[in-house]
XYZ file of C-alpha atoms in Angstrom:
516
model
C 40.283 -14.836 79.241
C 43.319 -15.608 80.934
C 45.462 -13.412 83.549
C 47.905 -12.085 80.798
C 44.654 -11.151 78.461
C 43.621 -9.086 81.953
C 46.777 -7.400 82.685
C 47.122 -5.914 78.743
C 43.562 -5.076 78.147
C 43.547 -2.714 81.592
C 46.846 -0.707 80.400
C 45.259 -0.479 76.685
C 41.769 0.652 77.506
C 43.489 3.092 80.063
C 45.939 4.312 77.302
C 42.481 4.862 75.058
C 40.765 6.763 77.804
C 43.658 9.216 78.190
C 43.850 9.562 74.490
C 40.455 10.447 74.221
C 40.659 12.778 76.938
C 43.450 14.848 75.099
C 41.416 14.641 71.790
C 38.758 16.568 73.523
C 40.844 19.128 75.400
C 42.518 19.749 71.711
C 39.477 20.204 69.770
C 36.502 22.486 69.815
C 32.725 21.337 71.237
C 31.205 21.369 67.182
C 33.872 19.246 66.727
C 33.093 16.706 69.369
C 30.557 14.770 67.151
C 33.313 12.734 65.500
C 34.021 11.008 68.725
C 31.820 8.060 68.570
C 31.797 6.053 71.360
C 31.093 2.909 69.057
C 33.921 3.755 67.320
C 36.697 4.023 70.282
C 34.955 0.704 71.623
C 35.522 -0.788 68.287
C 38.808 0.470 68.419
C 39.483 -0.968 71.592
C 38.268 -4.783 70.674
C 40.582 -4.601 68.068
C 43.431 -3.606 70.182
C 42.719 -6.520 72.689
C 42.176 -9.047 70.321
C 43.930 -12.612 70.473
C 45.258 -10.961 66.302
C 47.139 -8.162 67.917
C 50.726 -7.967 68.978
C 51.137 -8.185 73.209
C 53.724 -6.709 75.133
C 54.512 -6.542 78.769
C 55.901 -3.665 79.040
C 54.903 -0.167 79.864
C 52.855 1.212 77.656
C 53.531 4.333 74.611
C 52.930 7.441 74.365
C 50.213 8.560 72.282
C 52.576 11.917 71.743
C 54.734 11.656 68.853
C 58.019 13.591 68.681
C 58.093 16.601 67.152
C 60.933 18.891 65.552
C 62.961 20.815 68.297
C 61.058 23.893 69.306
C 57.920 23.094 68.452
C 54.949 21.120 70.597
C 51.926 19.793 70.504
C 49.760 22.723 70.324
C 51.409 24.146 66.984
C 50.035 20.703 65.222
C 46.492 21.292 64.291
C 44.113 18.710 63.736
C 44.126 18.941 59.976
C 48.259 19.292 60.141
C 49.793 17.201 57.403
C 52.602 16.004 59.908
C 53.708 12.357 59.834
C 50.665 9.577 60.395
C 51.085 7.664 63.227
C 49.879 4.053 63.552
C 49.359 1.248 66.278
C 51.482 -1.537 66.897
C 49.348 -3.706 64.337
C 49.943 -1.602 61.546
C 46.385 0.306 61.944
C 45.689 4.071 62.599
C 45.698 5.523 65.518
C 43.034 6.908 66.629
C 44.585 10.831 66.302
C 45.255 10.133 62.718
C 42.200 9.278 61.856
C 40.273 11.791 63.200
C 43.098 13.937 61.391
C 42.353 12.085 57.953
C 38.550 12.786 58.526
C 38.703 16.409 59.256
C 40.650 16.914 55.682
C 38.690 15.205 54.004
C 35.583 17.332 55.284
C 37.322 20.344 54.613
C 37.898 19.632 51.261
C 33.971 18.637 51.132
C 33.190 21.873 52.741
C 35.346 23.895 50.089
C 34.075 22.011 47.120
C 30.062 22.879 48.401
C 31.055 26.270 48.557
C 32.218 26.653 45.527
C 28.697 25.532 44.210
C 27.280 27.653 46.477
C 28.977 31.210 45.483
C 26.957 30.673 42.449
C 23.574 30.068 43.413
C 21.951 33.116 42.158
C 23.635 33.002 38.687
C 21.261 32.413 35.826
C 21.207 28.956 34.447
C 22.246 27.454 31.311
C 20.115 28.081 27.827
C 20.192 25.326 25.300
C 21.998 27.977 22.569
C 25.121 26.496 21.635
C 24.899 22.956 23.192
C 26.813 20.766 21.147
C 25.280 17.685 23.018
C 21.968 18.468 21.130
C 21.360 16.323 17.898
C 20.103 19.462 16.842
C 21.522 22.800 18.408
C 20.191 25.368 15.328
C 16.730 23.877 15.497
C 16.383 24.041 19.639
C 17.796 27.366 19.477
C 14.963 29.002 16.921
C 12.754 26.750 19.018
C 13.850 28.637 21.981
C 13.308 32.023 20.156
C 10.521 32.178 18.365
C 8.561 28.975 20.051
C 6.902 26.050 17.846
C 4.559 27.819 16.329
C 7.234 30.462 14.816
C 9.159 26.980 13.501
C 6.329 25.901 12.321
C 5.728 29.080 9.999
C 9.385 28.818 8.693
C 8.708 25.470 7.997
C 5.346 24.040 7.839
C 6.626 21.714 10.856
C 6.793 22.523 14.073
C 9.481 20.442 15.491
C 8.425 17.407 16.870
C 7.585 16.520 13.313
C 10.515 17.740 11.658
C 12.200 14.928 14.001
C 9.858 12.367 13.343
C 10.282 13.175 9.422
C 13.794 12.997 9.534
C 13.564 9.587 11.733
C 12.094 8.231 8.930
C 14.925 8.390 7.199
C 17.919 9.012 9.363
C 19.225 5.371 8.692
C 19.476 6.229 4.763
C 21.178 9.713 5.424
C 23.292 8.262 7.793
C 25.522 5.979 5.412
C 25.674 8.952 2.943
C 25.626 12.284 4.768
C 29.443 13.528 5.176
C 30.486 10.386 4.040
C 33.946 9.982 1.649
C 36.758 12.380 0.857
C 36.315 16.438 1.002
C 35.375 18.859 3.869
C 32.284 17.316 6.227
C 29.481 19.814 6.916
C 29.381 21.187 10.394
C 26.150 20.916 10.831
C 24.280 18.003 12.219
C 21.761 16.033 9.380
C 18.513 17.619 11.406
C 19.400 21.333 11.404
C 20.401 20.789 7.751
C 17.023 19.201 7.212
C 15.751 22.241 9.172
C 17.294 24.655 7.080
C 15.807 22.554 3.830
C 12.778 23.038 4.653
C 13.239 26.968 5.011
C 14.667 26.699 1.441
C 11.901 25.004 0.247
C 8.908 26.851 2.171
C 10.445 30.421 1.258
C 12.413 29.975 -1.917
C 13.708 33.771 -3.342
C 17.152 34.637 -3.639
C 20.442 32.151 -1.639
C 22.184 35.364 -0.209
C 19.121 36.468 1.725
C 18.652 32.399 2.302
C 22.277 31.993 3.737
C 22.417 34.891 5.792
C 19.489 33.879 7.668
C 21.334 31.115 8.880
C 24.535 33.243 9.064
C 26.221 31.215 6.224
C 27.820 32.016 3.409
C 25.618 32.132 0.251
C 27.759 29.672 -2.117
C 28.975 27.360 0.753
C 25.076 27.378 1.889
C 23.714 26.723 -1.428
C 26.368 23.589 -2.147
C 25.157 22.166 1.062
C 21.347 22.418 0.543
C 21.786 21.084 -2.767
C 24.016 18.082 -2.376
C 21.967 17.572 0.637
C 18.687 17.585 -1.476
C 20.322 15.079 -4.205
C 20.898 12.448 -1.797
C 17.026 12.959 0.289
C 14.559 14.050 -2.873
C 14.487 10.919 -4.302
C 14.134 8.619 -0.906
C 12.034 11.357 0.225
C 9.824 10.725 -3.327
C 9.589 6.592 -2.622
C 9.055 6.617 0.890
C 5.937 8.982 0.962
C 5.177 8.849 -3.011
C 5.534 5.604 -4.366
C 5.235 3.254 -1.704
C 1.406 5.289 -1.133
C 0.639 3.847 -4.671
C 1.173 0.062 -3.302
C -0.399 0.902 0.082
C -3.914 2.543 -1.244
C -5.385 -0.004 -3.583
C -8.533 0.863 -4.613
C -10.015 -2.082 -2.441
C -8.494 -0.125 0.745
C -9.950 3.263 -0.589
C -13.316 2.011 -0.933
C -13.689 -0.052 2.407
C -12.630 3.470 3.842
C -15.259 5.049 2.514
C -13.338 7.271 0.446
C -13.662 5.996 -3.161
C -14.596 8.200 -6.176
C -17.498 7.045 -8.425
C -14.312 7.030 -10.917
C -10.805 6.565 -9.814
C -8.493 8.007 -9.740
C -7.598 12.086 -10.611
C -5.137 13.585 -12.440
C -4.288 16.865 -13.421
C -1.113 18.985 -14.696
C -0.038 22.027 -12.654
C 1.881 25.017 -14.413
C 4.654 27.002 -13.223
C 6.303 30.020 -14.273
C 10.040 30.028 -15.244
C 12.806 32.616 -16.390
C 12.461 33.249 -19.872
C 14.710 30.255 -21.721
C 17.468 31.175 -23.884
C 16.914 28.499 -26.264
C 13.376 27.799 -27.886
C 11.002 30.479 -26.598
C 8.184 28.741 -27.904
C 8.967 25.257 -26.645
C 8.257 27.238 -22.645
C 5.525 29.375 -23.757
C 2.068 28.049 -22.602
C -1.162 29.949 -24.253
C -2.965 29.301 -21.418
C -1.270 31.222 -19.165
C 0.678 33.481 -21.542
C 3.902 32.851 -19.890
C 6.595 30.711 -20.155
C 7.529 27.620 -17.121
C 7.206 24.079 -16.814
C 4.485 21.810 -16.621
C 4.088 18.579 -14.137
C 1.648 16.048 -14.297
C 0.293 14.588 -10.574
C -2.435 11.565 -10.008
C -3.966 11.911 -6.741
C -6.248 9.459 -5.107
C -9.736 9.961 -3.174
C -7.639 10.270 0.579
C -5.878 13.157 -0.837
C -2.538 11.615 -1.311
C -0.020 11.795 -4.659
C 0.661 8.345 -6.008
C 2.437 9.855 -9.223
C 4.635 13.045 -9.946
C 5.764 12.897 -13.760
C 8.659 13.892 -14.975
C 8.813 18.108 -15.570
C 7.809 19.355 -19.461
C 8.032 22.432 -21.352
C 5.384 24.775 -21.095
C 4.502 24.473 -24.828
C 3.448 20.509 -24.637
C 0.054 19.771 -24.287
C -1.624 17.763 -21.378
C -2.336 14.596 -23.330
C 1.089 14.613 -24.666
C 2.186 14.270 -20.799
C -0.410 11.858 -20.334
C 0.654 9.461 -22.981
C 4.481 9.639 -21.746
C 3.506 9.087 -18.696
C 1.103 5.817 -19.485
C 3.262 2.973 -18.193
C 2.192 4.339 -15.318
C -1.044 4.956 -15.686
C -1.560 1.389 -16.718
C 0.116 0.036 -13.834
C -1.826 1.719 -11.395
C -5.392 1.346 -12.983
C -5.265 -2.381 -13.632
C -7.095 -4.491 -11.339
C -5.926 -7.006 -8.948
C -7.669 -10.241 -8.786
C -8.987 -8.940 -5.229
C -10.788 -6.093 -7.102
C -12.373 -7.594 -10.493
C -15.401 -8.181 -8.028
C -15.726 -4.979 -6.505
C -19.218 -2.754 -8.362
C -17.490 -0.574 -11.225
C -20.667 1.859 -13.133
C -18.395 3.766 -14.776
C -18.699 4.388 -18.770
C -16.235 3.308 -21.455
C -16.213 -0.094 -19.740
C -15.333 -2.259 -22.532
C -13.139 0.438 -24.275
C -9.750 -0.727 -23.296
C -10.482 -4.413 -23.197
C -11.558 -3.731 -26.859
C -8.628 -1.921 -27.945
C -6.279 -4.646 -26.648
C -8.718 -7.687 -27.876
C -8.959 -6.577 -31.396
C -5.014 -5.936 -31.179
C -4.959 -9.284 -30.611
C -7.496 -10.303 -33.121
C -10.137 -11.624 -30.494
C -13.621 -10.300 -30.142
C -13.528 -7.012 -29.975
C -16.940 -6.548 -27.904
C -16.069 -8.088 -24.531
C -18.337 -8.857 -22.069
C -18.356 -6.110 -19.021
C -16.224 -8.858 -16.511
C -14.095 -8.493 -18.707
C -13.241 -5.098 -17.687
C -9.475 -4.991 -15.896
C -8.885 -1.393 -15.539
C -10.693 1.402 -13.596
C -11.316 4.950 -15.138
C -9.674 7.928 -14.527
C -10.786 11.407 -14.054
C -9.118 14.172 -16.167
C -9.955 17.860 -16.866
C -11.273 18.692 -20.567
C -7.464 18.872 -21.310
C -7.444 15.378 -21.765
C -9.768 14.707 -24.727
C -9.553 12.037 -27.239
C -7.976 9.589 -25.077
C -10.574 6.659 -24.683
C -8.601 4.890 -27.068
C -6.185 3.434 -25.108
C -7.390 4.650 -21.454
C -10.742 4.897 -19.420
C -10.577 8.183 -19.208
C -13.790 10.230 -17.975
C -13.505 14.444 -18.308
C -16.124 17.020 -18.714
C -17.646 17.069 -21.934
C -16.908 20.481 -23.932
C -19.272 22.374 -25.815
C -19.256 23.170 -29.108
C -21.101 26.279 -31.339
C -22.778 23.352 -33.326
C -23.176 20.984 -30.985
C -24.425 22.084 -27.294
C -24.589 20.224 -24.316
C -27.504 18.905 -23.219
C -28.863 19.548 -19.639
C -27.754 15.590 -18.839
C -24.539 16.121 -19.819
C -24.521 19.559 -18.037
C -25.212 17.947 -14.814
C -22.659 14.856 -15.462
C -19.940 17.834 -16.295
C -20.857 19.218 -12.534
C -21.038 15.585 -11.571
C -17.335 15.067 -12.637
C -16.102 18.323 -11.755
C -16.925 17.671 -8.163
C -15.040 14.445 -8.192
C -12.263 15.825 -9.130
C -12.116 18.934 -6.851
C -9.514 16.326 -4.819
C -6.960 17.639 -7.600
C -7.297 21.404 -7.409
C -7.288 20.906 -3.405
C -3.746 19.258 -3.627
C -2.619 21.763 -6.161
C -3.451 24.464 -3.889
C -2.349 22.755 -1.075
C 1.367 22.308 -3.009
C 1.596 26.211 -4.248
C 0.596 27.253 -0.596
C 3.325 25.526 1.287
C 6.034 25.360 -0.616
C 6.832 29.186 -2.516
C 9.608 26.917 -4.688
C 7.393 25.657 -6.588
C 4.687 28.218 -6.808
C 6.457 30.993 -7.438
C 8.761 31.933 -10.349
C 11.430 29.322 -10.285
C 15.043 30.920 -11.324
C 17.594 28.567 -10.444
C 18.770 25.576 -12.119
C 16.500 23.830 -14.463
C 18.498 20.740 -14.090
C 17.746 20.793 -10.498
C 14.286 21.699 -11.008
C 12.226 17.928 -10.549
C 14.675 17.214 -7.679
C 12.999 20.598 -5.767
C 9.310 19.840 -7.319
C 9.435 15.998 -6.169
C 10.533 16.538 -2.528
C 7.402 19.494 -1.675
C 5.485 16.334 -3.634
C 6.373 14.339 -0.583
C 6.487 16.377 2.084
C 3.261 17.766 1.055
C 2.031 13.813 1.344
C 3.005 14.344 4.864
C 1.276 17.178 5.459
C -1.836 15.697 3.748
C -1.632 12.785 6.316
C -0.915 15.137 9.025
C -3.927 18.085 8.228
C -6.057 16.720 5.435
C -7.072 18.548 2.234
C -9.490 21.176 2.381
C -11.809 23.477 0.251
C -10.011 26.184 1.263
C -6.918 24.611 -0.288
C -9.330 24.669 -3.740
C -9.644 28.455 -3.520
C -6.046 28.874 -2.791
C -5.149 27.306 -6.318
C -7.699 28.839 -7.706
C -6.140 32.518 -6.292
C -2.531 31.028 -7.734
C -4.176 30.197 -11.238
C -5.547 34.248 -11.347
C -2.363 35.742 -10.318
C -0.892 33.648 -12.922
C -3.137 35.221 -15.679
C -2.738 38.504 -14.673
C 0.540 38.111 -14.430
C 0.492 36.909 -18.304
C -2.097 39.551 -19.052
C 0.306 42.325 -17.818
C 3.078 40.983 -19.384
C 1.229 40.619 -22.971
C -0.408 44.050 -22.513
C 3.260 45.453 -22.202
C 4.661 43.960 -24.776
C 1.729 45.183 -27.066
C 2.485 48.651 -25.709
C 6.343 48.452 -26.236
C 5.732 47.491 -30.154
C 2.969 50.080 -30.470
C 5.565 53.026 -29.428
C 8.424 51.722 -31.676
C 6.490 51.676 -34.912
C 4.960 54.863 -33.727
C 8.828 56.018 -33.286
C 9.507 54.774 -36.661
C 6.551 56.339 -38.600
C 7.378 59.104 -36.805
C 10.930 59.263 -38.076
C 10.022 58.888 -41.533
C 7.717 61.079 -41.674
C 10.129 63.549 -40.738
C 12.794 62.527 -42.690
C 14.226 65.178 -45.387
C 14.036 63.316 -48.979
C 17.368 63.611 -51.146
C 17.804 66.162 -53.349
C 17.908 64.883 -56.719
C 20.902 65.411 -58.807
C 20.850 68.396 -61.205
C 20.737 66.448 -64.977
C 22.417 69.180 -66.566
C 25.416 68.742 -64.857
């Protein structure tokens, strides 16, 4: 360092000591923890570095000027006065401890304003518009999973993981095009779908339970429902057809001796205003719609049919329904190996080979189709299908105690049916109940509880107690049909007692006096 170095560093580090002396006269001892000594000493290197700007002659001031009248006690520390800065262009050291102090008050007021708040209550998920689902969380945060779950046969977690299944295919259709979007996000409408469903009854009590109006709720549920029954149907219906092949069933352990079920399932309806006797079913004395389901050994629906009139019979539904039925009971090559003891082996293959005027007695490899168990609805239809149901018995021709025990045999087998029928009426009051809203609309309703009740299945599998549930449905059904019946015989019984009463009582004319 040479001799000039010497004589500028002495003034500077002098002129620092001095300030620092009048920073801590001017401040008060809490304050004095800003001074860091590393600091001033870093200050000071940078003062009496080779970079800095020299001069010989007597060192400034540190003491700015100030307006006339005023000194250097009125300016505070946190005083917005002009800064001041060192010959290099840098602060000095006053106006930075100034900067800092401004900045910490500002710290210090925006912590407080946190603070003055700590004992508030915090925040409840009700209204978050952030949530992809704000009207589920919120009757999640009321009434709990469970009470979701009994508004909805899901509690939420599932409801989510439903509608992620098919969030991609609501997505490009959901308040998509022209006209007025829905407010509501996809999952609470979902939500809200499956109260409709699960509850059925009347839209205005629907809507208001949801604080909606009832014809602006009812549009939405229903358009809604048009574009998710039917990918709702393929996604848990149809594609379970391809996925349970019989060869999957049986290495499960879950085959039928015959395979597989199907049954029809009645509901009641508002009495048509066309054809009365087109909706009228005998065996429940009421009028309603009939469906036909197939359901395999695991408990899931493969096949909903389309809805019929009350009036048609169950092989009538059967027979539209065969392309079907044929599609589903033919073999693959995978299964022509697999042990088949059902009867009526060789009665399809025959039908078809003496169509084709072959041999009309095939050998049993030849069989390409499994059987299918029925109810004794189905009678008389061995002629195209393999069709095994309980044998009925006549006056002239009773059954024999081997057929008895093959009727219990086949019953038992198909208890899978009745179990999903019961399982169907019990979750979903839509379809179980009397239906009163738009026919047209009616198979998009019955086909989504098909497939949500698939999920259900999957979810909590069938039970007997699901059995005895259709079975309760099936004997409020023909009471209800009794009842009605028994009223209408005791509504015609007092008019024609009225009207023999009436004539009886009527005065005869008196005949006409011949001599006049």
């Amino acid at each position: 360092m040479n001799d000039t170095d010497q004589t500028i560093d002495l003034p500077v580090w002098h002129a620092i000591d001095s300030y620092q002396f009048r920073l801590i006269a001017q401040f008060p001892s809490n304050q004095l923890s800003i001074m860091d000594p590393s600091r001033t000493e870093t200050q000071a290197s940078h003062l009496s570095s080779p970079s800095a700007p020299t001069t010989s002659g007597p060192i400034r001031s540190s003491t700015h000027q100030l307006p006339r009248g005023r000194t250097t006690e009125d300016r505070g520390p946190t005083s917005s006065g002009s800064v001041s800065r060192a010959p290099g262009g840098s602060f000095e050291g006053q106006a930075a401890i100034r900067a800092f102090l401004q900045l910490q008050e500002l710290e210090a007021a925006r912590v407080s304003k946190r603070a003055r708040y700590h004992n508030d209550p915090l925040p409840t998920t009700e209204g978050d518009e952030d949530s992809a689902h704000p009207l589920l969380d919120t009757f999640r945060d009321s009434v709990g999973s469970d009470g979701v779950l009994k508004m909805t046969n899901f509690t939420p977690s599932e409801i989510a993981q439903v509608y992620g299944d098919v969030s991609d295919f609501m997505a490009a259709r959901w308040n998509i095009g022209r006209g007025q979007s829905s407010k509501q996000t996809p999952v609470d409408v979902f939500f809200m779908t499956l109260c409709v469903l699960k509850n059925g009854g009347e839209w205005a009590v629907l809507a208001h339970s949801f604080g909606m109006k009832p014809a602006a709720f009812e549009k939405m549920i229903v358009h809604f429902l048009d574009l998710l029954s039917p990918h709702l149907y393929h996604l848990y219906v149809e594609e379970a057809a391809s996925t349970y092949t019989m060869k999957k069933v049986a290495i499960q352990g879950h085959a039928f001796r015959h395979y597989p079920a199907v049954g029809v399932t009645f509901q009641q309806s508002n009495m048509p205003s066309a054809s009365q006797a087109d909706f009228y079913s005998a065996k429940h004395k009421l009028h309603g719609y009939k469906t036909e389901l197939s359901v395999m050994p695991t408990g899931i629906c493969i096949n909903c049919s389309h809805h019929s009139r009350g009036g048609v019979d169950d092989m009538t539904i059967f027979r539209k329904n065969l392309t079907f039925h044929e599609a589903a009971t033919t073999k693959s090559p995978s299964e022509e190996s697999m042990a088949d003891e059902g009867p009526y082996r060789d009665t399809r293959d025959a039908v078809q080979a003496a169509a084709r005027g072959g041999d009309a007695h095939p050998q049993p490899t030849q069989v390409s189709s499994w059987i299918i168990i029925a109810d004794e609805g189905y009678q008389e239809l061995n002629d195209t299908m393999r069709v095994l149901h309980p044998k009925r018995s006549r006056p002239t021709d009773p059954l024999t105690l081997k057929e008895e025990e093959t009727n219990r045999e086949i019953s038992s087998d198909r208890t899978i049916v009745e179990n999903y029928f019961g399982r169907l009426c019990t979750l979903w009051a839509l379809v179980s109940d009397k239906y009163c809203w738009q026919v047209k609309k009616y198979e998009m309703y019955f086909r989504a509880c098909v497939a949500l009740t698939n999920v259900q299945v999957r979810v909590r599998p069938l039970r007997a107690d699901d059995g005895e549930q259709y079975k309760d449905y099936l004997r409020r059904l023909n009471h209800i049909g009794t009842a009605r019946r028994e009223r209408r015989r005791e509504s015609n019984q007092r008019a024609r007692a009225k009207r023999e009463l009436r004539l009886a009582t009527e005065v005869p004319p008196v005949p006409e006096d011949e001599s006049d």
